[in-house]
XYZ file of C-alpha atoms in Angstrom:
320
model
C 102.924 96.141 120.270
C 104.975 95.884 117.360
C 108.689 94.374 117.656
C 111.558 96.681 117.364
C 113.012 95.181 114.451
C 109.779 93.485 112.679
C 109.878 95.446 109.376
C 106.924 95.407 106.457
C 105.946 96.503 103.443
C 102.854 99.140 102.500
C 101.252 98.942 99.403
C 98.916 101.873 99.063
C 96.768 103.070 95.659
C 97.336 106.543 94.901
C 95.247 108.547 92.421
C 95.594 111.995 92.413
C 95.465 112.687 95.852
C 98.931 114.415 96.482
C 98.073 116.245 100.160
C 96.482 113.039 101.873
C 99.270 110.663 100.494
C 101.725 113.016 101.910
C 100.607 113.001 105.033
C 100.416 109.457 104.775
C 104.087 108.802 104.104
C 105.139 111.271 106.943
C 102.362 109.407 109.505
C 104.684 106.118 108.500
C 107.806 107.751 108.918
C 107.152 108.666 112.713
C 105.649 106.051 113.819
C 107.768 103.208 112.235
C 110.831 104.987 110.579
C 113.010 102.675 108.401
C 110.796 99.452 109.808
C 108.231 100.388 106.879
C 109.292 99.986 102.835
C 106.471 101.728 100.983
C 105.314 100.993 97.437
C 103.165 103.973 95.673
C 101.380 102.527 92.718
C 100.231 105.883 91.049
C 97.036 105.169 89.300
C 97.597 107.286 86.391
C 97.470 110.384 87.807
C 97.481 113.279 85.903
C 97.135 116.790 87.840
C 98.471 114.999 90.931
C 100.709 112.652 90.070
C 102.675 110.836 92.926
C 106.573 112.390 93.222
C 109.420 110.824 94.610
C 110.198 113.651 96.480
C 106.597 113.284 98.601
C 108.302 110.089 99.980
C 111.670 111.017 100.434
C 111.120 114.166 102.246
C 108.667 112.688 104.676
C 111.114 110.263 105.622
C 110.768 107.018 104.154
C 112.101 104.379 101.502
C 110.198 102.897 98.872
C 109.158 102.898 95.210
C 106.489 105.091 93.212
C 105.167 102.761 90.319
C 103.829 104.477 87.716
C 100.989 103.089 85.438
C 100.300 103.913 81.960
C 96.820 104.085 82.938
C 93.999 104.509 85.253
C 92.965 100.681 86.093
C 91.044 101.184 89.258
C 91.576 100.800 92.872
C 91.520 97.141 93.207
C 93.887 96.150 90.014
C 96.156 98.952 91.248
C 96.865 96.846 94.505
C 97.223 93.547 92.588
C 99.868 95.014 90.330
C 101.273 96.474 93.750
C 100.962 93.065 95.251
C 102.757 91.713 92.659
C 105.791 93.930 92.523
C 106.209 93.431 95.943
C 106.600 89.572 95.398
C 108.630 89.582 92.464
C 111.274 92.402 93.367
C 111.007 92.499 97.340
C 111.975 88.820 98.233
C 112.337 89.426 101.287
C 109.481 90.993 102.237
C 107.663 89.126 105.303
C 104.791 91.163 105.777
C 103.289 93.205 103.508
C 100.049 95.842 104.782
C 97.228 96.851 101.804
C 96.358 100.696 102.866
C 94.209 103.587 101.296
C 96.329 106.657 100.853
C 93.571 109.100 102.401
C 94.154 108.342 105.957
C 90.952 106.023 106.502
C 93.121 103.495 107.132
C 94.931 105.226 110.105
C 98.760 103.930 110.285
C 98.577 103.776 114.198
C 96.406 100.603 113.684
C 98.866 98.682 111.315
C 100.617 97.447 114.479
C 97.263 95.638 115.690
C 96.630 93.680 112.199
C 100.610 92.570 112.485
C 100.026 91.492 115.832
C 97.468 89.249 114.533
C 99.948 87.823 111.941
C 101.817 86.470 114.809
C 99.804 83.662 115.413
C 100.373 80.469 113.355
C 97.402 79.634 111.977
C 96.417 83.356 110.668
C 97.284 83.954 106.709
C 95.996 87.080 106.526
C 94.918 89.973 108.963
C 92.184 92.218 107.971
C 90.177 95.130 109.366
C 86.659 95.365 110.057
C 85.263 98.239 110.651
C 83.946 99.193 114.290
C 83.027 103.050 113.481
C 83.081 104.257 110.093
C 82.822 108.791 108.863
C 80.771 108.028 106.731
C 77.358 109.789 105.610
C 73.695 107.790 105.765
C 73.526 107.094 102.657
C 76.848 105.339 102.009
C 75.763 103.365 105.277
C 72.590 102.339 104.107
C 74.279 101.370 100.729
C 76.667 99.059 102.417
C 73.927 97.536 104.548
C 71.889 96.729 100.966
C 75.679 95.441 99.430
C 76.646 93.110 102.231
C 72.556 91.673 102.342
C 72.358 91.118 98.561
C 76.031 89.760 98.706
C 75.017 86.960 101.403
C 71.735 86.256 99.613
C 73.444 85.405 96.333
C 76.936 83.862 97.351
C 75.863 82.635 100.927
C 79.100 84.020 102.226
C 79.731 87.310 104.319
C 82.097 89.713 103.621
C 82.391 92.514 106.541
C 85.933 94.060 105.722
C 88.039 95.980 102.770
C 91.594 96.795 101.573
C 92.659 97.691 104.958
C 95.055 94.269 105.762
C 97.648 92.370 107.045
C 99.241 89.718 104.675
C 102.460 87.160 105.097
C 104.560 86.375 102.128
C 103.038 82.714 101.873
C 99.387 83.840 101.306
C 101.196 86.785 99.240
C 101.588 84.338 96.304
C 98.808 82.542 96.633
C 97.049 85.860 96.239
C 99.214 86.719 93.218
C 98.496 83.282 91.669
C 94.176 84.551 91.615
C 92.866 86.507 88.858
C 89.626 87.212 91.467
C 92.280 89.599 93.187
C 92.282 91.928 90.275
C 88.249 92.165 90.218
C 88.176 92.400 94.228
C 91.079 92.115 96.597
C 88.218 91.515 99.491
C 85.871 89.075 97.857
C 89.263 87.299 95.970
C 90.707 87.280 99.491
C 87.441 85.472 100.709
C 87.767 83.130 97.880
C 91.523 82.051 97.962
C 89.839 80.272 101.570
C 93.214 81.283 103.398
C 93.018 81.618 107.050
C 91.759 84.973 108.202
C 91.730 87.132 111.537
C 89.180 89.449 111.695
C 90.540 92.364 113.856
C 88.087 95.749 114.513
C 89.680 98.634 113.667
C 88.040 102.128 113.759
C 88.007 104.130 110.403
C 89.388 107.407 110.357
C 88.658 110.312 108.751
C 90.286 111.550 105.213
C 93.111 113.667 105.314
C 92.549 115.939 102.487
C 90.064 116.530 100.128
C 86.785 114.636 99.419
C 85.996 110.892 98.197
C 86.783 110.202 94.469
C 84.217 107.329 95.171
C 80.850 108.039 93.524
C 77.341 106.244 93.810
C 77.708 104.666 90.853
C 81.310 103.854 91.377
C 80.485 101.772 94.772
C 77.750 100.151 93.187
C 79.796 98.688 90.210
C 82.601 97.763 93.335
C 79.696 96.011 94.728
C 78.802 94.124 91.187
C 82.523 93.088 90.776
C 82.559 91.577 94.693
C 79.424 89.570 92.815
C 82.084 88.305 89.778
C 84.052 86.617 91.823
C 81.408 84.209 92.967
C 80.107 84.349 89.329
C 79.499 80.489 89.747
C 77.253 80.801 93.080
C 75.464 83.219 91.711
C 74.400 81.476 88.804
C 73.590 78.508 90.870
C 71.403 80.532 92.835
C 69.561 82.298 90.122
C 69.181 79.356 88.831
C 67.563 77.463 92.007
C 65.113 80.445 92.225
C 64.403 79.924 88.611
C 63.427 76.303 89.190
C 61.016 77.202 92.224
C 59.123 79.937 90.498
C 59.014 77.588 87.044
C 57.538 74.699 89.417
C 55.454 77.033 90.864
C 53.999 78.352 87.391
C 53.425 74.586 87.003
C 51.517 73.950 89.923
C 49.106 77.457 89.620
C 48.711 76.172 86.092
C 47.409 72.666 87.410
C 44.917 74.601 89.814
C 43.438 77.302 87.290
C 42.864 74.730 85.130
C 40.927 72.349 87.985
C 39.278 75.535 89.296
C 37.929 75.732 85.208
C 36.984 72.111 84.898
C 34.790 72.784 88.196
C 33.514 75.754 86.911
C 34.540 78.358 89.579
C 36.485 80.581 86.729
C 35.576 83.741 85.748
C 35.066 84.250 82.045
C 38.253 85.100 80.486
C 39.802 84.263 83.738
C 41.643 81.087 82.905
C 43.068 82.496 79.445
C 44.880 84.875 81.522
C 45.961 83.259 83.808
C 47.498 80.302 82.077
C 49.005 82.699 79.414
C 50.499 84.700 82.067
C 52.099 81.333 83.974
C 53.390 79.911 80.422
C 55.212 83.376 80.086
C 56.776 82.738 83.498
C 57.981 78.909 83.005
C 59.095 80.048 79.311
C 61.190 82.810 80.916
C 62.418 81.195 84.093
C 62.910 77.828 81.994
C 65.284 79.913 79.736
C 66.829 81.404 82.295
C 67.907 78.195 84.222
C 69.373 76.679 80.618
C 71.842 79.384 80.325
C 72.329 79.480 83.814
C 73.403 76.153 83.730
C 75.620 76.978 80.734
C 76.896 79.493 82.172
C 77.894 77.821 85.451
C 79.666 75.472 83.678
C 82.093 77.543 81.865
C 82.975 79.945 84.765
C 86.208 78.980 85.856
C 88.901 80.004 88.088
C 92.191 80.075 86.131
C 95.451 81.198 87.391
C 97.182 84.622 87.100
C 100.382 84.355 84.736
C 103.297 85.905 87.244
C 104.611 89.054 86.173
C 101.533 89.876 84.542
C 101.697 93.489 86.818
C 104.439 94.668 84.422
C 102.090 95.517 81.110
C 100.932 98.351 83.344
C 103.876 99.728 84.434
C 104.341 103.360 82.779
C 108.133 103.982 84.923
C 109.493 102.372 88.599
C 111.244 105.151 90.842
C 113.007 103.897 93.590
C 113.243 106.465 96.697
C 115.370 106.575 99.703
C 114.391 108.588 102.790
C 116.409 112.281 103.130
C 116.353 112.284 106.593
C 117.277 109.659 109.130
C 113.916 107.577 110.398
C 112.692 108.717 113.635
């Protein structure tokens, strides 16, 4: 269980989605009252933009930032994550939600709980039952396979997490966080607890999330590791090049002993030279490639360009 007085910070994307972040904020309120500070970055919202009144009313403090633009899910947390570290100081814990109740509050206590041990960084979720349809589950089984193949790494969680201030700025110091707060999360190597949490179902309203949508999320989990990637490709180019080599060395032996087909050979050792030429190509810029892909670090208060308006909230009604 959660101590009495442990307090902690939510930062939670919200893009037009006013019913399930409402519900959100009052699910916080009762179960952790004035324990929980909560920071709303409103993605741009247009017909549902995120109100001050939606926290106050429900019962807790916090901020609604406001960007001049809609950036995205994951840069939407980093700019959150970086508020939170340079204008809540004291902020020891600080919890990365969704707003549409997948991420069920109840379970924030077991991902602090994790925090408590010394040599945990970061708590995140995993998912032991997910809503979701077959299709999205057969997608994510296809994403986390073509992930492992091409970064050799395994990533089996999402927002949903549990962070202390220390690993807060060394997230806040990585650009990866802005492309992917999961894969930059895997990347800053800080030390992780895996904890399984169910996923619950959305409050309001239906997924904003198309196919296409959670296949360029996947593609940007694959930019992070832009250098592994390469180096793979790469590898794989160099096997099927040497291979071209070698079925090149045999069609021609198989000609000089006279087993070839007319017009056999031609074909076959035009169609290998296309391969090598190709694959050859490909491994040069490959290994150009690998060698300017670089990680750099985030300039600090670079959350502020997007920042439309800040609205600081306090609860109307005493925490329960």
């Amino acid at each position: 269980m959660l101590e009495p007085d442990a307090s902690f910070v939510v930062v939670t994307p919200v893009y037009e989605d006013h019913v399930a972040s409402t519900r959100l904020f009052t699910e916080l309120a009762r179960l952790y009252g004035d324990r929980v500070f909560v920071v709303a970055v409103d993605d741009g919202s247009i017909r549902e933009p995120v109100q001050p009144f939606q926290l106050s009313s429900s019962g807790v403090s916090g901020v609604v930032l406001r960007l001049r633009r809609n950036v995205g899910h994951q840069k939407a947390i980093a700019i959150g994550l970086g508020y939170v570290e340079e204008n809540l100081p004291d902020a020891q814990r600080v919890v990365v939600m969704d707003s549409d109740g997948e991420d069920l509050p109840e379970t924030i206590s077991t991902l602090l709980e994790a925090l408590r041990d010394e040599n945990v960084d970061v708590a995140v979720a995993r998912r032991r039952s997910r809503v979701e349809t077959l299709r999205f589950r057969a997608f994510y089984v296809v994403y986390k396979f073509i992930f492992q193949l091409l970064t050799g790494r395994t990533i089996s969680f999402g927002n949903f997490m549990a962070i202390k201030v220390g690993a807060l700025h060394r997230l806040n110091a990585m650009h990866e966080v802005w492309t992917h707060v999961a894969a930059g999360l895997i990347a800053s190597k800080l030390r992780l607890a895996v904890c399984p949490i169910d996923r619950g179902p959305r409050y309001a309203g239906q997924s904003k999330m198309n196919f296409v949508g959670l296949t360029l999320h996947g593609f940007r989990a694959l930019m992070v590791f832009a250098e592994d990637v390469l180096v793979r490709v790469g590898l794989m180019c160099v096997l099927v090049s040497s291979a071209s080599i070698v079925l090149a060395v045999v069609a021609t032996l198989l000609k000089l002993a006279g087993y070839a087909t007319p017009g056999w050979f031609s074909m076959a050792l035009g169609v290998l030279f296309l391969v090598f030429l190709q694959t050859g190509t490909l491994t040069l810029m490959t290994l150009m490639l690998s060698g300017i892909v670089r990680g750099t670090i985030q300039k600090p208060g670079a959350y502020r360009e997007y920042l439309a308006g800040v609205t600081e909230v306090t609860a109307d009604v005493a925490p329960r």
